[in-house]
JSON list of C-alpha atoms in Angstrom, two decimals:
[
{"chain": "A", "resi": 1, "resn": "MET", "atom": "CA", "xyz": [-79.48, -20.14, 28.01]},
{"chain": "A", "resi": 2, "resn": "ARG", "atom": "CA", "xyz": [-78.52, -22.81, 25.51]},
{"chain": "A", "resi": 3, "resn": "LYS", "atom": "CA", "xyz": [-75.05, -24.29, 25.60]},
{"chain": "A", "resi": 4, "resn": "THR", "atom": "CA", "xyz": [-72.90, -23.44, 22.58]},
{"chain": "A", "resi": 5, "resn": "LYS", "atom": "CA", "xyz": [-72.03, -26.47, 20.51]},
{"chain": "A", "resi": 6, "resn": "ALA", "atom": "CA", "xyz": [-68.38, -26.92, 19.65]},
{"chain": "A", "resi": 7, "resn": "LEU", "atom": "CA", "xyz": [-67.53, -26.62, 15.96]},
{"chain": "A", "resi": 8, "resn": "LEU", "atom": "CA", "xyz": [-64.80, -28.85, 14.64]},
{"chain": "A", "resi": 9, "resn": "ILE", "atom": "CA", "xyz": [-62.57, -27.61, 11.85]},
{"chain": "A", "resi": 10, "resn": "SER", "atom": "CA", "xyz": [-63.40, -30.78, 9.91]},
{"chain": "A", "resi": 11, "resn": "ASP", "atom": "CA", "xyz": [-67.11, -29.79, 10.02]},
{"chain": "A", "resi": 12, "resn": "ILE", "atom": "CA", "xyz": [-66.51, -26.67, 7.93]},
{"chain": "A", "resi": 13, "resn": "ASP", "atom": "CA", "xyz": [-67.55, -27.31, 4.36]},
{"chain": "A", "resi": 14, "resn": "ASP", "atom": "CA", "xyz": [-66.69, -24.68, 1.73]},
{"chain": "A", "resi": 15, "resn": "THR", "atom": "CA", "xyz": [-69.28, -26.09, -0.67]},
{"chain": "A", "resi": 16, "resn": "GLN", "atom": "CA", "xyz": [-72.15, -24.87, 1.50]},
{"chain": "A", "resi": 17, "resn": "ILE", "atom": "CA", "xyz": [-73.70, -21.76, 0.02]},
{"chain": "A", "resi": 18, "resn": "LEU", "atom": "CA", "xyz": [-76.18, -20.90, 2.75]},
{"chain": "A", "resi": 19, "resn": "VAL", "atom": "CA", "xyz": [-75.63, -21.46, 6.47]},
{"chain": "A", "resi": 20, "resn": "SER", "atom": "CA", "xyz": [-77.87, -20.89, 9.45]},
{"chain": "A", "resi": 21, "resn": "MET", "atom": "CA", "xyz": [-77.35, -17.90, 11.70]},
{"chain": "A", "resi": 22, "resn": "GLU", "atom": "CA", "xyz": [-76.20, -20.18, 14.52]},
{"chain": "A", "resi": 23, "resn": "ARG", "atom": "CA", "xyz": [-73.62, -21.78, 12.24]},
{"chain": "A", "resi": 24, "resn": "LEU", "atom": "CA", "xyz": [-72.40, -18.35, 11.12]},
{"chain": "A", "resi": 25, "resn": "ALA", "atom": "CA", "xyz": [-71.97, -17.34, 14.76]},
{"chain": "A", "resi": 26, "resn": "GLN", "atom": "CA", "xyz": [-69.86, -20.45, 15.33]},
{"chain": "A", "resi": 27, "resn": "LEU", "atom": "CA", "xyz": [-67.78, -19.88, 12.20]},
{"chain": "A", "resi": 28, "resn": "CYS", "atom": "CA", "xyz": [-67.14, -16.24, 13.12]},
{"chain": "A", "resi": 29, "resn": "ASP", "atom": "CA", "xyz": [-66.57, -17.13, 16.78]},
{"chain": "A", "resi": 30, "resn": "CYS", "atom": "CA", "xyz": [-69.06, -14.51, 17.94]},
{"chain": "A", "resi": 31, "resn": "GLY", "atom": "CA", "xyz": [-72.55, -14.32, 19.35]},
{"chain": "A", "resi": 32, "resn": "TYR", "atom": "CA", "xyz": [-75.87, -14.53, 17.52]},
{"chain": "A", "resi": 33, "resn": "THR", "atom": "CA", "xyz": [-76.43, -10.77, 17.61]},
{"chain": "A", "resi": 34, "resn": "SER", "atom": "CA", "xyz": [-72.99, -9.98, 16.20]},
{"chain": "A", "resi": 35, "resn": "ALA", "atom": "CA", "xyz": [-73.42, -12.60, 13.48]},
{"chain": "A", "resi": 36, "resn": "SER", "atom": "CA", "xyz": [-76.77, -11.04, 12.60]},
{"chain": "A", "resi": 37, "resn": "LYS", "atom": "CA", "xyz": [-75.17, -7.58, 12.31]},
{"chain": "A", "resi": 38, "resn": "ILE", "atom": "CA", "xyz": [-72.39, -8.95, 10.11]},
{"chain": "A", "resi": 39, "resn": "ALA", "atom": "CA", "xyz": [-74.91, -10.69, 7.84]},
{"chain": "A", "resi": 40, "resn": "GLU", "atom": "CA", "xyz": [-76.97, -7.50, 7.53]},
{"chain": "A", "resi": 41, "resn": "ALA", "atom": "CA", "xyz": [-73.91, -5.38, 6.74]},
{"chain": "A", "resi": 42, "resn": "ALA", "atom": "CA", "xyz": [-72.77, -7.89, 4.10]},
{"chain": "A", "resi": 43, "resn": "GLU", "atom": "CA", "xyz": [-76.29, -7.98, 2.62]},
{"chain": "A", "resi": 44, "resn": "ALA", "atom": "CA", "xyz": [-76.13, -11.76, 2.86]},
{"chain": "A", "resi": 45, "resn": "ARG", "atom": "CA", "xyz": [-79.26, -12.48, 4.92]},
{"chain": "A", "resi": 46, "resn": "TYR", "atom": "CA", "xyz": [-82.17, -14.44, 3.42]},
{"chain": "A", "resi": 47, "resn": "SER", "atom": "CA", "xyz": [-85.45, -15.18, 5.20]},
{"chain": "A", "resi": 48, "resn": "ILE", "atom": "CA", "xyz": [-87.34, -18.25, 4.10]},
{"chain": "A", "resi": 49, "resn": "GLY", "atom": "CA", "xyz": [-90.46, -18.45, 6.21]},
{"chain": "A", "resi": 50, "resn": "ARG", "atom": "CA", "xyz": [-89.25, -18.37, 9.80]},
{"chain": "A", "resi": 51, "resn": "ARG", "atom": "CA", "xyz": [-85.83, -19.68, 8.87]},
{"chain": "A", "resi": 52, "resn": "VAL", "atom": "CA", "xyz": [-82.96, -17.24, 8.39]},
{"chain": "A", "resi": 53, "resn": "LEU", "atom": "CA", "xyz": [-80.07, -18.30, 6.18]},
{"chain": "A", "resi": 54, "resn": "VAL", "atom": "CA", "xyz": [-76.86, -16.46, 5.34]},
{"chain": "A", "resi": 55, "resn": "ASP", "atom": "CA", "xyz": [-74.75, -16.54, 2.18]},
{"chain": "A", "resi": 56, "resn": "TYR", "atom": "CA", "xyz": [-71.39, -17.52, 3.66]},
{"chain": "A", "resi": 57, "resn": "ASN", "atom": "CA", "xyz": [-69.40, -16.49, 0.57]},
{"chain": "A", "resi": 58, "resn": "LYS", "atom": "CA", "xyz": [-70.77, -12.93, 0.75]},
{"chain": "A", "resi": 59, "resn": "VAL", "atom": "CA", "xyz": [-69.86, -12.75, 4.43]},
{"chain": "A", "resi": 60, "resn": "LYS", "atom": "CA", "xyz": [-66.30, -13.97, 3.73]},
{"chain": "A", "resi": 61, "resn": "ASP", "atom": "CA", "xyz": [-65.92, -11.39, 0.96]},
{"chain": "A", "resi": 62, "resn": "TYR", "atom": "CA", "xyz": [-67.30, -8.64, 3.22]},
{"chain": "A", "resi": 63, "resn": "ILE", "atom": "CA", "xyz": [-64.96, -9.50, 6.08]},
{"chain": "A", "resi": 64, "resn": "SER", "atom": "CA", "xyz": [-61.89, -9.79, 3.87]},
{"chain": "A", "resi": 65, "resn": "GLY", "atom": "CA", "xyz": [-62.72, -6.50, 2.14]},
{"chain": "A", "resi": 66, "resn": "SER", "atom": "CA", "xyz": [-63.41, -4.55, 5.35]},
{"chain": "A", "resi": 67, "resn": "THR", "atom": "CA", "xyz": [-60.93, -1.92, 6.39]},
{"chain": "A", "resi": 68, "resn": "TYR", "atom": "CA", "xyz": [-60.34, -1.12, 10.01]}
]
């Protein structure tokens, strides 16, 4: 199993439109599978070849608009 890299608050850049799935998992403080489910539910997942990118703004809007 790969070691999780620490994410510094200063590394978060709001100008990024698309982030990798690993970066989304770090930003959401969850695992890869949970980040994938969140991206699917927010309809923010884009596949470019083998690479999977996520629209971070759509995810933020989805999470802030979710009711529990």
